[in-house]
mmCIF file of C-alpha atoms in Angstrom:
data_model
loop_
_atom_site.group_PDB
_atom_site.id
_atom_site.type_symbol
_atom_site.label_atom_id
_atom_site.label_comp_id
_atom_site.label_asym_id
_atom_site.label_seq_id
_atom_site.Cartn_x
_atom_site.Cartn_y
_atom_site.Cartn_z
ATOM 1 C CA MET I 1 -6.677 6.265 -29.829
ATOM 2 C CA SER I 2 -8.714 5.018 -26.441
ATOM 3 C CA ASN I 3 -6.991 1.973 -25.102
ATOM 4 C CA PRO I 4 -8.667 -0.299 -22.515
ATOM 5 C CA THR I 5 -5.596 -0.961 -19.749
ATOM 6 C CA LEU I 6 -4.851 2.808 -20.203
ATOM 7 C CA ASP I 7 -8.063 4.109 -19.443
ATOM 8 C CA LEU I 8 -8.011 1.790 -16.477
ATOM 9 C CA LEU I 9 -5.119 2.770 -15.373
ATOM 10 C CA ASN I 10 -5.611 6.541 -15.615
ATOM 11 C CA GLN I 11 -9.737 6.383 -14.558
ATOM 12 C CA HIS I 12 -8.485 5.009 -11.350
ATOM 13 C CA MET I 13 -10.147 6.009 -7.461
ATOM 14 C CA SER I 14 -9.403 4.923 -4.467
ATOM 15 C CA ILE I 15 -13.162 3.474 -3.011
ATOM 16 C CA ARG I 16 -13.536 3.656 0.734
ATOM 17 C CA ALA I 17 -17.441 2.388 0.680
ATOM 18 C CA PHE I 18 -18.805 -0.432 -0.376
ATOM 19 C CA THR I 19 -22.263 -2.090 -1.100
ATOM 20 C CA ASP I 20 -23.398 -5.503 0.766
ATOM 21 C CA GLU I 21 -22.478 -7.357 -2.709
ATOM 22 C CA PRO I 22 -20.093 -10.473 -1.994
ATOM 23 C CA VAL I 23 -16.603 -10.753 -3.383
ATOM 24 C CA THR I 24 -16.211 -13.873 -5.186
ATOM 25 C CA ASP I 25 -13.293 -16.646 -4.787
ATOM 26 C CA GLU I 26 -12.846 -16.988 -8.344
ATOM 27 C CA GLN I 27 -12.672 -13.271 -7.965
ATOM 28 C CA VAL I 28 -9.918 -12.995 -5.375
ATOM 29 C CA GLN I 29 -7.617 -15.529 -7.259
ATOM 30 C CA LYS I 30 -7.523 -13.724 -10.702
ATOM 31 C CA ILE I 31 -6.816 -10.507 -9.341
ATOM 32 C CA PHE I 32 -4.013 -11.949 -7.108
ATOM 33 C CA HIS I 33 -2.870 -14.466 -9.982
ATOM 34 C CA ALA I 34 -2.310 -11.154 -11.719
ATOM 35 C CA ALA I 35 -0.987 -9.058 -8.584
ATOM 36 C CA VAL I 36 1.973 -11.748 -8.116
ATOM 37 C CA ALA I 37 2.694 -12.026 -12.300
ATOM 38 C CA GLY I 38 4.424 -8.665 -12.115
ATOM 39 C CA PRO I 39 7.936 -8.252 -11.163
ATOM 40 C CA ASN I 40 10.121 -8.526 -7.834
ATOM 41 C CA MET I 41 12.755 -8.689 -5.850
ATOM 42 C CA ASN I 42 15.448 -10.716 -7.572
ATOM 43 C CA ASN I 43 12.887 -13.563 -7.733
ATOM 44 C CA TYR I 44 12.304 -13.869 -3.902
ATOM 45 C CA GLN I 45 8.941 -13.018 -4.326
ATOM 46 C CA PRO I 46 8.977 -11.519 -0.831
ATOM 47 C CA VAL I 47 4.746 -10.792 -0.714
ATOM 48 C CA THR I 48 2.090 -12.685 0.964
ATOM 49 C CA PHE I 49 -1.125 -11.288 0.865
ATOM 50 C CA ILE I 50 -3.471 -12.405 3.857
ATOM 51 C CA GLU I 51 -6.769 -12.222 4.693
ATOM 52 C CA ILE I 52 -8.579 -11.679 7.669
ATOM 53 C CA THR I 53 -12.381 -12.874 7.433
ATOM 54 C CA SER I 54 -13.422 -12.405 11.593
ATOM 55 C CA GLN I 55 -15.741 -9.442 10.958
ATOM 56 C CA GLN I 56 -15.008 -9.263 14.093
ATOM 57 C CA LEU I 57 -11.379 -8.520 14.301
ATOM 58 C CA LYS I 58 -12.201 -6.115 11.537
ATOM 59 C CA ALA I 59 -14.127 -4.302 13.539
ATOM 60 C CA GLU I 60 -11.611 -4.344 16.290
ATOM 61 C CA ILE I 61 -9.159 -3.022 13.555
ATOM 62 C CA THR I 62 -11.504 -0.736 12.169
ATOM 63 C CA ALA I 63 -11.785 0.722 15.510
ATOM 64 C CA GLN I 64 -8.208 0.931 16.385
ATOM 65 C CA VAL I 65 -7.673 2.826 12.600
ATOM 66 C CA GLY I 66 -10.438 4.949 12.362
ATOM 67 C CA MET I 67 -11.091 3.477 8.682
ATOM 68 C CA LYS I 68 -14.795 2.294 8.612
ATOM 69 C CA TYR I 69 -13.806 0.912 5.368
ATOM 70 C CA ILE I 70 -11.614 -1.715 6.390
ATOM 71 C CA GLU I 71 -14.625 -3.359 8.679
ATOM 72 C CA THR I 72 -17.059 -2.901 5.573
ATOM 73 C CA ALA I 73 -15.219 -3.583 3.156
ATOM 74 C CA ALA I 74 -16.464 -7.187 1.159
ATOM 75 C CA ARG I 75 -12.873 -8.750 1.441
ATOM 76 C CA TYR I 76 -9.761 -7.221 3.720
ATOM 77 C CA PHE I 77 -6.191 -8.127 3.457
ATOM 78 C CA VAL I 78 -3.023 -7.494 5.227
ATOM 79 C CA VAL I 79 -0.429 -7.167 2.541
ATOM 80 C CA ALA I 80 3.147 -8.368 4.395
ATOM 81 C CA VAL I 81 6.956 -8.482 3.032
ATOM 82 C CA ASP I 82 7.748 -12.197 3.622
ATOM 83 C CA TYR I 83 11.280 -13.161 3.521
ATOM 84 C CA ASN I 84 10.175 -16.077 5.919
ATOM 85 C CA LYS I 85 9.874 -18.262 2.931
ATOM 86 C CA ASP I 86 13.265 -17.350 1.340
ATOM 87 C CA LEU I 87 14.468 -19.145 4.314
ATOM 88 C CA ILE I 88 12.200 -23.072 3.210
ATOM 89 C CA GLY I 89 14.840 -25.340 2.501
ATOM 90 C CA LEU I 90 18.071 -24.014 3.487
ATOM 91 C CA THR I 91 20.733 -26.000 5.416
ATOM 92 C CA PRO I 92 21.686 -24.188 9.055
ATOM 93 C CA GLU I 93 24.597 -23.223 8.137
ATOM 94 C CA GLU I 94 22.967 -21.196 4.206
ATOM 95 C CA LYS I 95 20.014 -20.370 6.919
ATOM 96 C CA ALA I 96 22.520 -18.129 9.317
ATOM 97 C CA LEU I 97 24.150 -16.270 6.364
ATOM 98 C CA ALA I 98 20.700 -15.928 4.464
ATOM 99 C CA GLU I 99 19.322 -14.049 7.791
ATOM 100 C CA ASN I 100 22.522 -12.135 8.704
ATOM 101 C CA ASN I 101 21.616 -10.254 4.079
ATOM 102 C CA ILE I 102 17.610 -10.172 5.090
ATOM 103 C CA GLN I 103 18.431 -7.732 7.774
ATOM 104 C CA ARG I 104 20.137 -5.117 5.780
ATOM 105 C CA TYR I 105 18.122 -1.768 4.205
ATOM 106 C CA ASN I 106 18.632 -2.846 0.490
ATOM 107 C CA VAL I 107 16.859 -6.528 1.255
ATOM 108 C CA LEU I 108 13.467 -4.349 3.293
ATOM 109 C CA GLU I 109 13.311 -2.158 0.812
ATOM 110 C CA GLY I 110 13.544 -4.810 -2.256
ATOM 111 C CA GLY I 111 10.571 -6.384 -0.467
ATOM 112 C CA ILE I 112 8.307 -3.049 0.500
ATOM 113 C CA ILE I 113 8.655 -1.922 -3.670
ATOM 114 C CA SER I 114 7.926 -5.825 -4.797
ATOM 115 C CA ALA I 115 4.640 -5.468 -1.942
ATOM 116 C CA GLY I 116 4.205 -1.992 -4.022
ATOM 117 C CA ILE I 117 4.118 -3.547 -7.707
ATOM 118 C CA ALA I 118 2.027 -6.373 -6.217
ATOM 119 C CA LEU I 119 -0.572 -3.980 -4.697
ATOM 120 C CA GLY I 120 -0.841 -1.797 -7.818
ATOM 121 C CA ARG I 121 -1.495 -4.257 -9.817
ATOM 122 C CA ALA I 122 -3.908 -6.071 -7.722
ATOM 123 C CA GLN I 123 -5.885 -2.485 -7.840
ATOM 124 C CA VAL I 124 -5.998 -2.559 -11.467
ATOM 125 C CA ALA I 125 -7.201 -6.411 -11.643
ATOM 126 C CA ALA I 126 -9.709 -5.480 -8.793
ATOM 127 C CA GLU I 127 -10.960 -2.216 -11.309
ATOM 128 C CA ALA I 128 -10.859 -4.982 -14.184
ATOM 129 C CA LEU I 129 -13.546 -7.086 -12.247
ATOM 130 C CA GLY I 130 -15.468 -4.128 -11.870
ATOM 131 C CA LEU I 131 -14.580 -3.606 -8.273
ATOM 132 C CA GLY I 132 -12.860 -0.676 -6.232
ATOM 133 C CA SER I 133 -10.503 -0.881 -3.737
ATOM 134 C CA VAL I 134 -8.228 1.202 -1.590
ATOM 135 C CA THR I 135 -4.309 0.685 -0.073
ATOM 136 C CA MET I 136 -4.067 1.460 4.216
ATOM 137 C CA ALA I 137 -0.359 2.925 5.022
ATOM 138 C CA GLY I 138 -2.124 3.886 8.035
ATOM 139 C CA ALA I 139 -4.100 0.394 9.123
ATOM 140 C CA MET I 140 -0.433 -0.396 10.120
ATOM 141 C CA LYS I 141 -1.080 1.018 13.595
ATOM 142 C CA ALA I 142 -3.243 -2.133 13.934
ATOM 143 C CA PHE I 143 0.044 -4.190 13.820
ATOM 144 C CA GLU I 144 0.022 -5.120 17.422
ATOM 145 C CA LEU I 145 -3.332 -7.289 16.400
ATOM 146 C CA TYR I 146 -1.397 -8.312 13.672
ATOM 147 C CA GLU I 147 1.070 -10.015 15.469
ATOM 148 C CA SER I 148 -1.365 -11.486 17.906
ATOM 149 C CA GLU I 149 -4.335 -12.719 15.388
ATOM 150 C CA LEU I 150 -2.559 -13.718 12.442
ATOM 151 C CA ASN I 151 0.624 -15.923 13.497
ATOM 152 C CA LEU I 152 3.224 -13.833 11.995
ATOM 153 C CA PRO I 153 6.858 -15.207 12.092
ATOM 154 C CA LYS I 154 9.849 -13.335 11.935
ATOM 155 C CA TYR I 155 11.238 -11.919 8.526
ATOM 156 C CA VAL I 156 7.381 -11.577 7.729
ATOM 157 C CA LYS I 157 6.326 -7.563 8.462
ATOM 158 C CA ALA I 158 3.361 -5.889 7.434
ATOM 159 C CA VAL I 159 3.278 -2.864 5.889
ATOM 160 C CA MET I 160 -0.496 -2.112 4.126
ATOM 161 C CA GLY I 161 -3.643 -2.830 4.194
ATOM 162 C CA PHE I 162 -5.816 -3.847 1.262
ATOM 163 C CA SER I 163 -10.200 -3.782 1.046
ATOM 164 C CA ILE I 164 -11.732 -4.129 -1.489
ATOM 165 C CA GLY I 165 -15.186 -4.458 -2.810
ATOM 166 C CA TYR I 166 -18.642 -3.360 -4.672
ATOM 167 C CA PRO I 167 -17.896 0.757 -4.581
ATOM 168 C CA ALA I 168 -21.376 2.418 -3.116
ATOM 169 C CA GLN I 169 -19.569 5.885 -4.393
ATOM 170 C CA ASN I 170 -18.350 7.660 -6.974
ATOM 171 C CA PRO I 171 -15.813 9.880 -5.409
ATOM 172 C CA GLY I 172 -14.452 11.321 -8.581
ATOM 173 C CA ILE I 173 -11.087 10.994 -9.967
ATOM 174 C CA LYS I 174 -7.898 13.135 -7.886
ATOM 175 C CA PRO I 175 -6.206 15.160 -10.435
ATOM 176 C CA LYS I 176 -2.716 14.329 -9.966
ATOM 177 C CA LEU I 177 1.241 16.222 -10.410
ATOM 178 C CA ASP I 178 1.264 16.253 -14.710
ATOM 179 C CA LEU I 179 4.222 14.930 -16.256
ATOM 180 C CA ASP I 180 6.840 17.942 -15.362
ATOM 181 C CA GLY I 181 6.294 17.442 -11.486
ATOM 182 C CA VAL I 182 7.126 13.486 -12.135
ATOM 183 C CA LEU I 183 9.389 13.237 -15.177
ATOM 184 C CA MET I 184 12.942 14.447 -15.855
ATOM 185 C CA LYS I 185 15.118 14.082 -18.610
ATOM 186 C CA ASP I 186 19.454 13.854 -17.922
ATOM 187 C CA GLY I 187 18.984 15.408 -14.377
ATOM 188 C CA TYR I 188 16.773 16.638 -11.453
ATOM 189 C CA HIS I 189 15.460 20.241 -12.418
ATOM 190 C CA GLN I 190 14.414 22.055 -9.414
ATOM 191 C CA GLU I 191 13.001 24.926 -10.934
ATOM 192 C CA GLN I 192 11.246 22.404 -12.841
ATOM 193 C CA MET I 193 9.670 21.051 -10.186
ATOM 194 C CA VAL I 194 8.352 24.546 -8.300
ATOM 195 C CA THR I 195 6.697 25.355 -11.375
ATOM 196 C CA ALA I 196 4.700 22.184 -11.451
ATOM 197 C CA VAL I 197 3.900 21.954 -7.862
ATOM 198 C CA MET I 198 3.026 25.734 -8.022
ATOM 199 C CA ARG I 199 0.393 24.701 -11.341
ATOM 200 C CA TYR I 200 -1.137 21.944 -8.772
ATOM 201 C CA ASP I 201 -1.479 23.880 -5.840
ATOM 202 C CA LYS I 202 -3.818 25.719 -8.241
ATOM 203 C CA ILE I 203 -5.497 22.975 -9.186
ATOM 204 C CA MET I 204 -5.757 21.555 -5.822
ATOM 205 C CA THR I 205 -6.780 24.242 -4.553
ATOM 206 C CA ASP I 206 -10.387 24.145 -7.041
ATOM 207 C CA TYR I 207 -10.204 20.441 -6.248
ATOM 208 C CA TYR I 208 -10.855 21.217 -3.041
ATOM 209 C CA ALA I 209 -13.231 24.032 -3.103
ATOM 210 C CA GLN I 210 -15.079 21.944 -5.123
ATOM 211 C CA ARG I 211 -15.858 19.385 -2.050
ATOM 212 C CA GLY I 212 -16.071 21.904 -0.085
ATOM 213 C CA VAL I 213 -12.372 22.232 1.848
ATOM 214 C CA THR I 214 -10.416 25.301 1.987
ATOM 215 C CA ARG I 215 -7.144 23.624 1.172
ATOM 216 C CA SER I 216 -4.273 23.243 -1.364
ATOM 217 C CA TRP I 217 -1.674 20.779 -1.938
ATOM 218 C CA ILE I 218 1.019 22.916 -0.042
ATOM 219 C CA SER I 219 -1.181 23.267 2.780
ATOM 220 C CA ASN I 220 -2.095 19.531 2.961
ATOM 221 C CA ASN I 221 1.479 18.630 2.961
ATOM 222 C CA VAL I 222 1.865 21.048 5.801
ATOM 223 C CA ARG I 223 -0.653 19.338 7.717
ATOM 224 C CA MET I 224 1.076 16.392 7.228
ATOM 225 C CA LEU I 225 4.597 16.416 7.414
ATOM 226 C CA THR I 226 4.729 18.622 10.141
ATOM 227 C CA ALA I 227 2.830 16.920 12.460
ATOM 228 C CA ASN I 228 4.332 15.849 15.504
ATOM 229 C CA ARG I 229 3.907 11.462 15.251
ATOM 230 C CA ASP I 230 5.502 9.406 17.560
ATOM 231 C CA THR I 231 6.423 6.615 15.322
ATOM 232 C CA SER I 232 8.714 4.799 17.418
ATOM 233 C CA GLU I 233 6.333 1.743 17.949
ATOM 234 C CA LEU I 234 6.723 1.903 14.009
ATOM 235 C CA THR I 235 10.274 1.657 14.158
ATOM 236 C CA GLN I 236 10.688 -1.415 16.961
ATOM 237 C CA TYR I 237 8.270 -3.704 15.457
ATOM 238 C CA THR I 238 10.768 -3.284 12.467
ATOM 239 C CA GLN I 239 13.344 -4.255 14.030
ATOM 240 C CA ASN I 240 11.289 -6.690 15.947
ATOM 241 C CA LYS I 241 10.620 -8.341 12.408
ATOM 242 C CA GLY I 242 13.832 -9.348 12.277
ATOM 243 C CA PHE I 243 14.892 -6.278 9.891
ATOM 244 C CA ASN I 244 17.908 -4.305 11.975
ATOM 245 C CA LEU I 245 18.325 -1.645 9.072
ATOM 246 C CA LYS I 246 21.758 -2.602 9.364
#
């Protein structure tokens, strides 16, 4: 039996090319009302979406991170973990205690999970309105621009980029691991996972071949995970924002 919500979830495509058709403020409000209606850590609501409307700044970010779909999207947002809002209204003594706890890793982790939930819901809401979207961890390479241009206070840390607009492409639905690769019972079963991964690797080899690329899921993981990448600046950025990961 068909279910429109499940159909929408199962037909997700990341859109990286957009038309010039504008996305209205009403649409944006509907998207983010749905985004923040979901669960979050302890009801801290530690997520804030910041739209960048300056085309010049979007172009600068695009030049720095190499993602054209930031500059060309109708609307572009920086997704931030935000614990600054939770300090408002506290006494100096309460704030000192709260800040000590905010610096702990599990609080940052909870904020990132909350942001991921909100972002996933925003994508579904956008698609329900006939829009396309793409989420970008790579947009974080422009964190210095976000810091210099967006007036982000302590305990507000950018974690993702999010572009929405009307799709100018139909890239097709990318195959995912079947349920054996994401769902287990009464423990983690390595043999089950190996079987699921090897089966999926063959599917992705064919998927890439149809697009003229010689690659598999495993070879792509090798390419991405073994690259020598210096992330020390991003680690320092996290600490500079007050999250000392202790």
